[in-house]
PDB file of C-alpha atoms in Angstrom:
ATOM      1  CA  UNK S   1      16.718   8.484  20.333  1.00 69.00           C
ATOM      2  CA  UNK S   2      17.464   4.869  20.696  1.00 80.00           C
ATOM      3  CA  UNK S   3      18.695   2.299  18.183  1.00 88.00           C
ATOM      4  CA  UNK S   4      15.456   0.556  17.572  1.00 85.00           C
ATOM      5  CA  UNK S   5      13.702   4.096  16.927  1.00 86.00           C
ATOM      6  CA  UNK S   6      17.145   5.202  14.365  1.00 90.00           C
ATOM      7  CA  UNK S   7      16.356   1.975  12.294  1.00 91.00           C
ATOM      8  CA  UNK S   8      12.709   2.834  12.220  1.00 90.00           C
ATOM      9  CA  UNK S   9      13.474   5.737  10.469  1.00 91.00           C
ATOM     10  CA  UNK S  10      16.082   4.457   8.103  1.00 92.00           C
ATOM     11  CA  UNK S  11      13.464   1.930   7.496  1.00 91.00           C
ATOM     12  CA  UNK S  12      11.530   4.917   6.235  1.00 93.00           C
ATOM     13  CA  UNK S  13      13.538   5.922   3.511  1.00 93.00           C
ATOM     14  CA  UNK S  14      13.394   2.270   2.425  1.00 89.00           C
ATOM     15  CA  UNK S  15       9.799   2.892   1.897  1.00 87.00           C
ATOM     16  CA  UNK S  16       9.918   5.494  -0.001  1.00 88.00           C
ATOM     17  CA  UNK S  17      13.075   3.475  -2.017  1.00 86.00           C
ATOM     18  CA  UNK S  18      10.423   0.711  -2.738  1.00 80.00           C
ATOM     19  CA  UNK S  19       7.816   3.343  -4.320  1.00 80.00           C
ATOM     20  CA  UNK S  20      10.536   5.307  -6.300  1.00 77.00           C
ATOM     21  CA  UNK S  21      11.374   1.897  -7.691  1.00 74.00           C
ATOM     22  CA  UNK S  22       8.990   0.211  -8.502  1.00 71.00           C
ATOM     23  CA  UNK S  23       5.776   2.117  -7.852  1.00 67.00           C
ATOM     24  CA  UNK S  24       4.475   0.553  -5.147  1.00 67.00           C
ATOM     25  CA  UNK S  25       4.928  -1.950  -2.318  1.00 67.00           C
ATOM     26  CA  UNK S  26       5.338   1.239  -0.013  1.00 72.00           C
ATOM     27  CA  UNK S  27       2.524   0.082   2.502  1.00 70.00           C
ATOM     28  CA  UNK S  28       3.985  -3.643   2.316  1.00 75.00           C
ATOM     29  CA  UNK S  29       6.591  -2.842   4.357  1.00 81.00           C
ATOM     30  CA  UNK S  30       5.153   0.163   6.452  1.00 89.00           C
ATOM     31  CA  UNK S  31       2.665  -1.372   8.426  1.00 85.00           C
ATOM     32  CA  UNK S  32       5.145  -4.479   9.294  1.00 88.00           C
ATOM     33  CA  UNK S  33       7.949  -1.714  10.135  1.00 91.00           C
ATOM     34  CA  UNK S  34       5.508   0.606  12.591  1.00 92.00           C
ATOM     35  CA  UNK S  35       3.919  -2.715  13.982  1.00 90.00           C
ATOM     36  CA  UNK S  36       7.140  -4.009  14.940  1.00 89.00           C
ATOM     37  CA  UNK S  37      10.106  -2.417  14.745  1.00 91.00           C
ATOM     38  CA  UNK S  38       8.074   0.778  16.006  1.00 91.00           C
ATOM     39  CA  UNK S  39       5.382  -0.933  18.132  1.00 91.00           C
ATOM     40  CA  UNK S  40       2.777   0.852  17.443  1.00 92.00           C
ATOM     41  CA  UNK S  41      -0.756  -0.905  17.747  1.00 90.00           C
ATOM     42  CA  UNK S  42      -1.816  -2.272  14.417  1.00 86.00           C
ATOM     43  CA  UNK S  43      -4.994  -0.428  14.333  1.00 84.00           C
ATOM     44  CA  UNK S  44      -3.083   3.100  14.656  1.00 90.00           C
ATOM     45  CA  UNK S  45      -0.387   1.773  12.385  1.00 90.00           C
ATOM     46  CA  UNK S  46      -2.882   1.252   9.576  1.00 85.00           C
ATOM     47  CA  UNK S  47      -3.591   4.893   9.535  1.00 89.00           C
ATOM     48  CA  UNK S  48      -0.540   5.988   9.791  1.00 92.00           C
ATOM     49  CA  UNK S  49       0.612   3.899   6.933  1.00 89.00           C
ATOM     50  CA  UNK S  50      -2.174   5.541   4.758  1.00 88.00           C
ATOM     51  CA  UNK S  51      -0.703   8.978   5.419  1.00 93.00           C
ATOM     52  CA  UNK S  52       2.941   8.208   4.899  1.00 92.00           C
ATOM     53  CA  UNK S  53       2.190   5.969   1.854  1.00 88.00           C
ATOM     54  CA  UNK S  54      -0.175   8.758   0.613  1.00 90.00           C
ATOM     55  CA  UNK S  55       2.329  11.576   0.888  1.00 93.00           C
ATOM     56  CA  UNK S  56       5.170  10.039  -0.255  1.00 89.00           C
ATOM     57  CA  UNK S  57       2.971   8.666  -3.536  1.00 88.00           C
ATOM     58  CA  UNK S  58       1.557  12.008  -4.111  1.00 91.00           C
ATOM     59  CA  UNK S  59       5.730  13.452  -4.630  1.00 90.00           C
ATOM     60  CA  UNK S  60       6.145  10.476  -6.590  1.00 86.00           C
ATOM     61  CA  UNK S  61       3.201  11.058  -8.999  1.00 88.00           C
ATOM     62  CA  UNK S  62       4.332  14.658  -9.620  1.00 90.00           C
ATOM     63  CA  UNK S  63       7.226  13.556 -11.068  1.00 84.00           C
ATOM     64  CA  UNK S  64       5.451  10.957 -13.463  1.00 84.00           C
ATOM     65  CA  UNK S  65       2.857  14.566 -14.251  1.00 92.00           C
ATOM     66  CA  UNK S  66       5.517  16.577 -15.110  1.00 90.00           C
ATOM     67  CA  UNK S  67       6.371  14.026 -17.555  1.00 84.00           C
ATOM     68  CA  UNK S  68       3.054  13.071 -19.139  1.00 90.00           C
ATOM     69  CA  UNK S  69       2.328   9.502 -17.859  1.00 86.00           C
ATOM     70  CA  UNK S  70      -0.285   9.814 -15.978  1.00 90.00           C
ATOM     71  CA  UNK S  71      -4.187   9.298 -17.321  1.00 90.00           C
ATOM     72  CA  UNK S  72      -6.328  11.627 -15.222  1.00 91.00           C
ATOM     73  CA  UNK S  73      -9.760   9.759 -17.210  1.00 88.00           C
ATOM     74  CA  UNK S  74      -8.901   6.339 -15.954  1.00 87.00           C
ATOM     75  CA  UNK S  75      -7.810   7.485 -12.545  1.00 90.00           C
ATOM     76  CA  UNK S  76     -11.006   9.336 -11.961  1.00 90.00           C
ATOM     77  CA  UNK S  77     -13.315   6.266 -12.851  1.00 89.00           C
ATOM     78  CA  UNK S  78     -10.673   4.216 -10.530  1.00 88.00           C
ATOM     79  CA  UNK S  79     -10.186   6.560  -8.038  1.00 86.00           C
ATOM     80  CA  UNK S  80     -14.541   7.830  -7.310  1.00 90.00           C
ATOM     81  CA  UNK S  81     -15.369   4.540  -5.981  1.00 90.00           C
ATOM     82  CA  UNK S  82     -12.051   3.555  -4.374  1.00 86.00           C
ATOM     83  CA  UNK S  83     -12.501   6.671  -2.360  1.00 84.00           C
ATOM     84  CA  UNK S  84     -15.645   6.066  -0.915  1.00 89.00           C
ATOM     85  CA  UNK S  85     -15.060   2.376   0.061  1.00 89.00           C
ATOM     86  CA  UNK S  86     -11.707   3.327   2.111  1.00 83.00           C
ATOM     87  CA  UNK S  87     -13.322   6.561   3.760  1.00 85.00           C
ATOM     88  CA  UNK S  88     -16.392   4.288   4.610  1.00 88.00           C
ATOM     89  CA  UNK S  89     -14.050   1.460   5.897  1.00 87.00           C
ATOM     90  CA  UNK S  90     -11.980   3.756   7.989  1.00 81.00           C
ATOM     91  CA  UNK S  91     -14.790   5.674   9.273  1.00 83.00           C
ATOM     92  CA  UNK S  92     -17.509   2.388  10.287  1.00 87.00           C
ATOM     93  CA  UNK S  93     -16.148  -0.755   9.603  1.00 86.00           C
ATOM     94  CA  UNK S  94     -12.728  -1.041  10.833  1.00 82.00           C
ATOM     95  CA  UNK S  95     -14.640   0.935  14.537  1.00 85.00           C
ATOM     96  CA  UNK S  96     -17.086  -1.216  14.085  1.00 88.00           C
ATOM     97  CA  UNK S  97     -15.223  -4.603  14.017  1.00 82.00           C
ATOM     98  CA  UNK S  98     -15.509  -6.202  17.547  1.00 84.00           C
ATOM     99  CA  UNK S  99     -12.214  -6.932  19.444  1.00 78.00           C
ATOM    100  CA  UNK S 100     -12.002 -10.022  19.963  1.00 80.00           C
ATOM    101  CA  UNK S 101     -12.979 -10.540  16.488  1.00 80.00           C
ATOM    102  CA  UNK S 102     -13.988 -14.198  17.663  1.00 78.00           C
ATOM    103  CA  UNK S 103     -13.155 -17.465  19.967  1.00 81.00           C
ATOM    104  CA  UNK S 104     -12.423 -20.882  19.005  1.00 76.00           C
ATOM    105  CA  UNK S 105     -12.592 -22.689  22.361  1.00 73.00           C
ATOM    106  CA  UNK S 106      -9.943 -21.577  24.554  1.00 76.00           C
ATOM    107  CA  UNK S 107      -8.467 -19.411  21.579  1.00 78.00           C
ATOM    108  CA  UNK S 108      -9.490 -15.892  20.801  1.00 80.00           C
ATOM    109  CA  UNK S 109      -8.150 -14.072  18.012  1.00 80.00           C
ATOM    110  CA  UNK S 110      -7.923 -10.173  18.883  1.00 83.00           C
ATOM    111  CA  UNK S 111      -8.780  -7.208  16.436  1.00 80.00           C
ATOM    112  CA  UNK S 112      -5.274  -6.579  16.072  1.00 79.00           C
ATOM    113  CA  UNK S 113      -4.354 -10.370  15.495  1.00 83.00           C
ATOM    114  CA  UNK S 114      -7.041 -10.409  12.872  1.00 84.00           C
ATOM    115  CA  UNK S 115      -5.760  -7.219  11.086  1.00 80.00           C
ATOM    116  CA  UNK S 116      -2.058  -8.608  11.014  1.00 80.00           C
ATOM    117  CA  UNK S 117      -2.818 -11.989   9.417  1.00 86.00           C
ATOM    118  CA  UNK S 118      -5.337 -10.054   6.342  1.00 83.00           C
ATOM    119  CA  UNK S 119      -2.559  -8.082   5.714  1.00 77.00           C
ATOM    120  CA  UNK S 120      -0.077 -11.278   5.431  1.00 84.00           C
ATOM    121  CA  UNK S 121      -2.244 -12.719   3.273  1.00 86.00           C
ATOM    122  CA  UNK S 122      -2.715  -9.131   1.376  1.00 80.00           C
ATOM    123  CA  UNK S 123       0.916  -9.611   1.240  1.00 77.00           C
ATOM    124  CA  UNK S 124       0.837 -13.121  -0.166  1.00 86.00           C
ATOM    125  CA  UNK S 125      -1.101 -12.331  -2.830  1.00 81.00           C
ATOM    126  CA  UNK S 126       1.485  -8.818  -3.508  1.00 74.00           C
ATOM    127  CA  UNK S 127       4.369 -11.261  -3.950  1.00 81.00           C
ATOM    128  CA  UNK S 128       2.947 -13.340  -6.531  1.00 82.00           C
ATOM    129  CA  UNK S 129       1.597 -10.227  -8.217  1.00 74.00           C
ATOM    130  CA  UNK S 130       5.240  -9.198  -8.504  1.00 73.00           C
ATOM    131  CA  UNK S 131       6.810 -12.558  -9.200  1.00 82.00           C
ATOM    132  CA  UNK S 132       5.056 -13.534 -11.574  1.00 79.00           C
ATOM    133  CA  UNK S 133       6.058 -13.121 -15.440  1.00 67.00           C
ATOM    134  CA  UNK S 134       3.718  -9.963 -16.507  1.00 60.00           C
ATOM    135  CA  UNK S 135       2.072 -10.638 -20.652  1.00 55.00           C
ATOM    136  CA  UNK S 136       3.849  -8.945 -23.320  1.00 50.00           C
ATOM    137  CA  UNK S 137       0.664  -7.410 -24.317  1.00 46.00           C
ATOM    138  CA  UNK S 138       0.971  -4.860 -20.540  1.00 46.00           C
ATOM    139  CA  UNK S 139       4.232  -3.976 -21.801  1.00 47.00           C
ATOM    140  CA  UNK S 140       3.493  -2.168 -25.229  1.00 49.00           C
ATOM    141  CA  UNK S 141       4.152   1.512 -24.534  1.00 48.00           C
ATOM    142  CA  UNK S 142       2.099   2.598 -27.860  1.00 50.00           C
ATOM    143  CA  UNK S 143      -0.944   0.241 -27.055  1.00 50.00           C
ATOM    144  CA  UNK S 144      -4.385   2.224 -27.610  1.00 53.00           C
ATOM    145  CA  UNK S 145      -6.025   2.685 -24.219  1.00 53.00           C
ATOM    146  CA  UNK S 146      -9.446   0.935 -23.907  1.00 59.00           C
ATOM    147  CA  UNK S 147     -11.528   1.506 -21.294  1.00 63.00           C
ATOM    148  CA  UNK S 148     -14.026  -1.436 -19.594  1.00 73.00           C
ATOM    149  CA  UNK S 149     -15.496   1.151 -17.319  1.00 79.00           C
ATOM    150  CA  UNK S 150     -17.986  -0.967 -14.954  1.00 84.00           C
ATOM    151  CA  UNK S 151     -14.688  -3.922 -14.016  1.00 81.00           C
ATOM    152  CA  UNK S 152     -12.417  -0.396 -13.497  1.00 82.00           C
ATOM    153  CA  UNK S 153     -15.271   0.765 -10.625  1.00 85.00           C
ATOM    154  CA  UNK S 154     -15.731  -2.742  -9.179  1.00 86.00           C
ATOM    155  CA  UNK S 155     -11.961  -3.167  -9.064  1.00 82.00           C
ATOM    156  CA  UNK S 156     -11.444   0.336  -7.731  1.00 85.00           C
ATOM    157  CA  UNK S 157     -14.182  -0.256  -4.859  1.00 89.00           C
ATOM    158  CA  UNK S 158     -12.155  -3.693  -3.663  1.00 84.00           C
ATOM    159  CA  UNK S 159      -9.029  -2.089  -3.315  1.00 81.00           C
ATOM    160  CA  UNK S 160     -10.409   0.786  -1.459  1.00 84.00           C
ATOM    161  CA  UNK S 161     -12.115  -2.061   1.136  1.00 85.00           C
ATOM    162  CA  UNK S 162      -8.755  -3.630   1.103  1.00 80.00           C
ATOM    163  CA  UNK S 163      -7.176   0.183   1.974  1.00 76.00           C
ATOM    164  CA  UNK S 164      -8.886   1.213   4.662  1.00 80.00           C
ATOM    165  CA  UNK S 165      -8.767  -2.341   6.256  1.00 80.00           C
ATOM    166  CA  UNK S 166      -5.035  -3.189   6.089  1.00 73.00           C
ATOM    167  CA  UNK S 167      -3.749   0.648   5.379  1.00 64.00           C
ATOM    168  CA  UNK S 168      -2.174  -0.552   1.678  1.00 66.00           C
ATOM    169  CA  UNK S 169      -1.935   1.677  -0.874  1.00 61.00           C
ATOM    170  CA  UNK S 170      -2.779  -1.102  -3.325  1.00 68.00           C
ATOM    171  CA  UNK S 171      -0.448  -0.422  -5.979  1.00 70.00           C
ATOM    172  CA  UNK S 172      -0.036  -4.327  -6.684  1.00 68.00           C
ATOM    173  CA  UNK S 173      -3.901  -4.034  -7.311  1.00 70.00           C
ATOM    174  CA  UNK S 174      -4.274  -1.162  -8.917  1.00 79.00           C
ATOM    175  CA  UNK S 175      -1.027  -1.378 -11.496  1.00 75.00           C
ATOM    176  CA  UNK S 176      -2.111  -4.898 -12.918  1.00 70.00           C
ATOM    177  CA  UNK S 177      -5.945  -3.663 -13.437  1.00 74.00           C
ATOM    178  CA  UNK S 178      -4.694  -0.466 -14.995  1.00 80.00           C
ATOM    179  CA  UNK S 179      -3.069  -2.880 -17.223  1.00 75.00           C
ATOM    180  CA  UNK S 180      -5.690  -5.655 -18.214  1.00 71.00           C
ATOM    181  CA  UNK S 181      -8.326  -3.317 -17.612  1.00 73.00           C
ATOM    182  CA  UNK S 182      -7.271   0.325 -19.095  1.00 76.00           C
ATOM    183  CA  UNK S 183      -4.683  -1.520 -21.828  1.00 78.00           C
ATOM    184  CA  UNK S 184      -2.783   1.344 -19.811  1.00 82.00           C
ATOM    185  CA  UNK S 185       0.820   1.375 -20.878  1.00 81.00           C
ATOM    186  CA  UNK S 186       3.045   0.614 -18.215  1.00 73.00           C
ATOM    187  CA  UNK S 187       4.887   3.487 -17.634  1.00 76.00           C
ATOM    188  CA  UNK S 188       1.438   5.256 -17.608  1.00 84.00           C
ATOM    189  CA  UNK S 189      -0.001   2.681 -15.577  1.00 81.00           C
ATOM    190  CA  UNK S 190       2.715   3.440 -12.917  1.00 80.00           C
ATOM    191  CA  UNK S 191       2.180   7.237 -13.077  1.00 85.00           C
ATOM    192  CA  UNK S 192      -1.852   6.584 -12.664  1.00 89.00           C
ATOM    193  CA  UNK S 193      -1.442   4.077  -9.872  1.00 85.00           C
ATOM    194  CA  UNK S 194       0.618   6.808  -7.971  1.00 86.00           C
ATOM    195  CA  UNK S 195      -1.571   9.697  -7.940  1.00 90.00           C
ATOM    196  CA  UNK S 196      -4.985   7.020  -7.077  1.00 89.00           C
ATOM    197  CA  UNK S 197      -2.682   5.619  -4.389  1.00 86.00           C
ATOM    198  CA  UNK S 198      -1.963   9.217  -3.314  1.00 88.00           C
ATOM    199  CA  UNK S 199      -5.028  10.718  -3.029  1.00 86.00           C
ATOM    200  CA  UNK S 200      -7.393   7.637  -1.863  1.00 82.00           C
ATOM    201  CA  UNK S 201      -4.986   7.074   1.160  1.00 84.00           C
ATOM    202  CA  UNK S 202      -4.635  10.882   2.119  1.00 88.00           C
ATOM    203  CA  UNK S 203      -8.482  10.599   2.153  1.00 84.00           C
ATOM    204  CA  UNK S 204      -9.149   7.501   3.915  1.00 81.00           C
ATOM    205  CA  UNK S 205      -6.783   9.116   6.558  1.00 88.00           C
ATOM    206  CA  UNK S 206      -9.171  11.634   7.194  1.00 85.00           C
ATOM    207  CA  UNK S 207     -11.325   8.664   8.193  1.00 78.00           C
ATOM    208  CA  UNK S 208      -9.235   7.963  11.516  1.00 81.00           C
ATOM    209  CA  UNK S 209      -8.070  11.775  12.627  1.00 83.00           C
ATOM    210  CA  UNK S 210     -12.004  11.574  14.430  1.00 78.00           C
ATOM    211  CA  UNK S 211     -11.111   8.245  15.730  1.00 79.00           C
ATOM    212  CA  UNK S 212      -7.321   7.442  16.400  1.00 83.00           C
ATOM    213  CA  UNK S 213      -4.689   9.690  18.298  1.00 86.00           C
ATOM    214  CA  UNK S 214      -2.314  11.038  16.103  1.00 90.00           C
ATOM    215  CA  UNK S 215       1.455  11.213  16.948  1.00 92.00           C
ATOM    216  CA  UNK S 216       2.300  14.433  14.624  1.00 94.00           C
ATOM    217  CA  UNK S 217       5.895  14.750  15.543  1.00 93.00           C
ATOM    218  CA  UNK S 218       6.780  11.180  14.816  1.00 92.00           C
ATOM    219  CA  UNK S 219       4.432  10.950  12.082  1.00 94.00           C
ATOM    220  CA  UNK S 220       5.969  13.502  10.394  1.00 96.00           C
ATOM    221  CA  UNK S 221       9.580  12.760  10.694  1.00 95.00           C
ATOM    222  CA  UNK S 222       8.687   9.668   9.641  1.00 95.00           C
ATOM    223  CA  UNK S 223       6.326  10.673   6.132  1.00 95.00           C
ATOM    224  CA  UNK S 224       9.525  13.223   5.818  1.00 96.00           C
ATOM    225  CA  UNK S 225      12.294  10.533   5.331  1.00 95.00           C
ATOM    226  CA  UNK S 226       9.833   8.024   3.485  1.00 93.00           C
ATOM    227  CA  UNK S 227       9.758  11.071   0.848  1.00 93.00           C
ATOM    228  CA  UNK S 228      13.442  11.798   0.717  1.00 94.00           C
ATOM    229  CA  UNK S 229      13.877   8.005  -0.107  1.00 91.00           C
ATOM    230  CA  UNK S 230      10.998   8.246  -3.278  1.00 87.00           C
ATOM    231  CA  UNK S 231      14.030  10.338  -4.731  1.00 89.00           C
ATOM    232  CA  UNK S 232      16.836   8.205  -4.451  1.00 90.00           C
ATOM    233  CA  UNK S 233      14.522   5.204  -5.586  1.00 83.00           C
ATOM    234  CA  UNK S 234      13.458   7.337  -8.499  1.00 78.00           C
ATOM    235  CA  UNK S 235      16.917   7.957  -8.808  1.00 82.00           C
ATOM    236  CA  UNK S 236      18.205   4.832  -8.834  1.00 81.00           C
ATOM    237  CA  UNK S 237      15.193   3.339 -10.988  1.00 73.00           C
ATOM    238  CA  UNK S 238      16.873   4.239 -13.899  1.00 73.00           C
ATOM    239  CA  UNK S 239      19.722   2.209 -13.429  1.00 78.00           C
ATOM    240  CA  UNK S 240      18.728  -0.688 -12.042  1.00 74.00           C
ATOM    241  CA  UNK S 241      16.810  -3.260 -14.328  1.00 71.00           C
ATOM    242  CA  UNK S 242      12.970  -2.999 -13.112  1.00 63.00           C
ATOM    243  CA  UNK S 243      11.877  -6.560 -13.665  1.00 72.00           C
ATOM    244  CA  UNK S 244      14.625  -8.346 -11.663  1.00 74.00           C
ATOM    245  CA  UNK S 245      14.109  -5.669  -8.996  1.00 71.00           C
ATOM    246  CA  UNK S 246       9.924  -6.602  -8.255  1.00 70.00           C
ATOM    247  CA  UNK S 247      10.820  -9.968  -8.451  1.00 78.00           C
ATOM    248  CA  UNK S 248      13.497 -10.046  -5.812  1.00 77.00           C
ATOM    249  CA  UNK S 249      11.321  -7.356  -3.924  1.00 72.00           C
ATOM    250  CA  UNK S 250       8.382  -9.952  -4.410  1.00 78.00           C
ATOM    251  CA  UNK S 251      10.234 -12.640  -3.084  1.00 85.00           C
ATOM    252  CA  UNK S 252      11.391 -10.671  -0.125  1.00 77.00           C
ATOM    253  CA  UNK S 253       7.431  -9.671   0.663  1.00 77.00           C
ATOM    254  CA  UNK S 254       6.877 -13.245   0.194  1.00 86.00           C
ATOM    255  CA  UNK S 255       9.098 -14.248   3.326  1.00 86.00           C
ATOM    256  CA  UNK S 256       7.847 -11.082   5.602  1.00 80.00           C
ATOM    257  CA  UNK S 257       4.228 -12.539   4.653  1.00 84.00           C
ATOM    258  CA  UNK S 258       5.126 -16.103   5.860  1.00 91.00           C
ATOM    259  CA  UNK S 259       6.923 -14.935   8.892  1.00 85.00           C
ATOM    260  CA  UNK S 260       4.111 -12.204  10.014  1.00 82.00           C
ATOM    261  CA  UNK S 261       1.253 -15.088   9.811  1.00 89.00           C
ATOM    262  CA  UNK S 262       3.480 -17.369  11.815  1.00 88.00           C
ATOM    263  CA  UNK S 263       4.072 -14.774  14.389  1.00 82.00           C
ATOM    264  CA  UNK S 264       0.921 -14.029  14.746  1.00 81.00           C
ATOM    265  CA  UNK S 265      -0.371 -17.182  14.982  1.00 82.00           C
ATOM    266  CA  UNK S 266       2.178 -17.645  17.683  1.00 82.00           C
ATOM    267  CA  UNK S 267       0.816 -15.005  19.616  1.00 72.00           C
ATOM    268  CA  UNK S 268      -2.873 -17.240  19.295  1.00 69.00           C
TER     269      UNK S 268
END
């Protein structure tokens, strides 16, 4: 095993640190790890990213089950739509999208390319979800839930697009419209994003095992360390202060956003 495949893998546990912590921002850094500390294609990395983000999220939400903050009503009326958009964007549109996507002139801008810069600008948008100041009102731990069911489904059919295009969990979607949407609690809104996260990226998965070759061994290995780190992140969660962590992890997603679009533009 050689050095750039050891910090791969310790890069995994990271992952799952990221998701203990905070809840999300597991596929923020798994696709940009595979891609290029890995080098696997960013097509294949997409899928893999929804299984490792998937299983790891899916140990994570059990713990935030056992402990009553999760809100199986809201995550259904999330969840039903979200599913169907990523298992229909794994299974048609991301085959379907032509490689090159297009030419400007002499430039041509390749599938892969293409992919690489929406998820930079996915991750754009992930930092200033998580930099920014959140409202008091998200906060209140006692707040009556309230449900705007028709905005949940819309939102929950975006993120799923989003999903099975860039292979993110969307947990800096889904938290914040849990939030404004749900008046979910935090805490609860955490839980919820977890187990959506979980079981919309296990199933758009299924989407590519038709379509993709599937490295089990290293997939595996890899999903197995991402899992041990949701521990010592859920571990550590409690005692490190939670709103000066996203914000320095936001600012850190920030930079990787920047310096993946100017790569790939580079590469034009």
């Amino acid at each position: 095993m050689d050095i750039i495949t050891i910090l791969g893998y310790a890069a995994a546990i990271l992952i799952g640190v990221s998701l203990g912590l905070i809840g999300g921002g597991g596929s923020i850094l798994t696709v940009p790890v595979l891609v290029y500390i890995l080098h696997i294609d960013p097509v294949l990395a997409t899928a893999y990213s929804l299984f490792v983000v998937g299983t790891t999220s899916l140990v994570g939400a059990g713990n935030y089950m056992k402990s009553g903050l999760v809100d199986y009503k809201t995550a259904v009326v999330f969840a039903i739509p979200s599913f169907i958009a990523v298992f229909l964007t794994r299974k048609f549109l991301v085959p379907w999208l032509p490689d090159p996507l297009f030419t400007m002139g002499d430039m041509e801008v390749s599938k892969s390319v293409g992919i690489m810069v929406f998820f930079a600008l996915i991750m754009l948008a992930a930092s200033y979800s998580m930099i920014k100041e959140k409202k008091k009102g998200g906060e209140d731990e006692n707040g009556e839930v309230k449900f705007n069911i028709p905005l949940i489904a819309l939102e929950g059919s975006v993120v799923g697009v989003i999903t099975g295009i860039v292979g993110a969990g969307g947990g800096f979607l889904i938290i914040p419209a849990l939030v404004l949407l749900a008046r979910l609690p935090m805490k609860l809104a955490v839980g919820t994003s977890l187990l959506i996260i979980a079981a919309k990226s296990l199933i758009g998965f299924l989407g590519d095992i038709s379509t993709q070759t599937i490295d089990w061994q290293m997939l595996l290995i890899f999903t197995g360390l991402s899992v041990v780190g949701i521990f010592i992140g859920s571990a550590l969660s409690k005692k490190i202060n939670d709103k000066a962590l996203k914000k320095g992890f936001g600012w850190f997603v920030l930079v990787m956003g920047i310096y993946i679009i100017g790569k790939e533009l580079m590469n034009l």
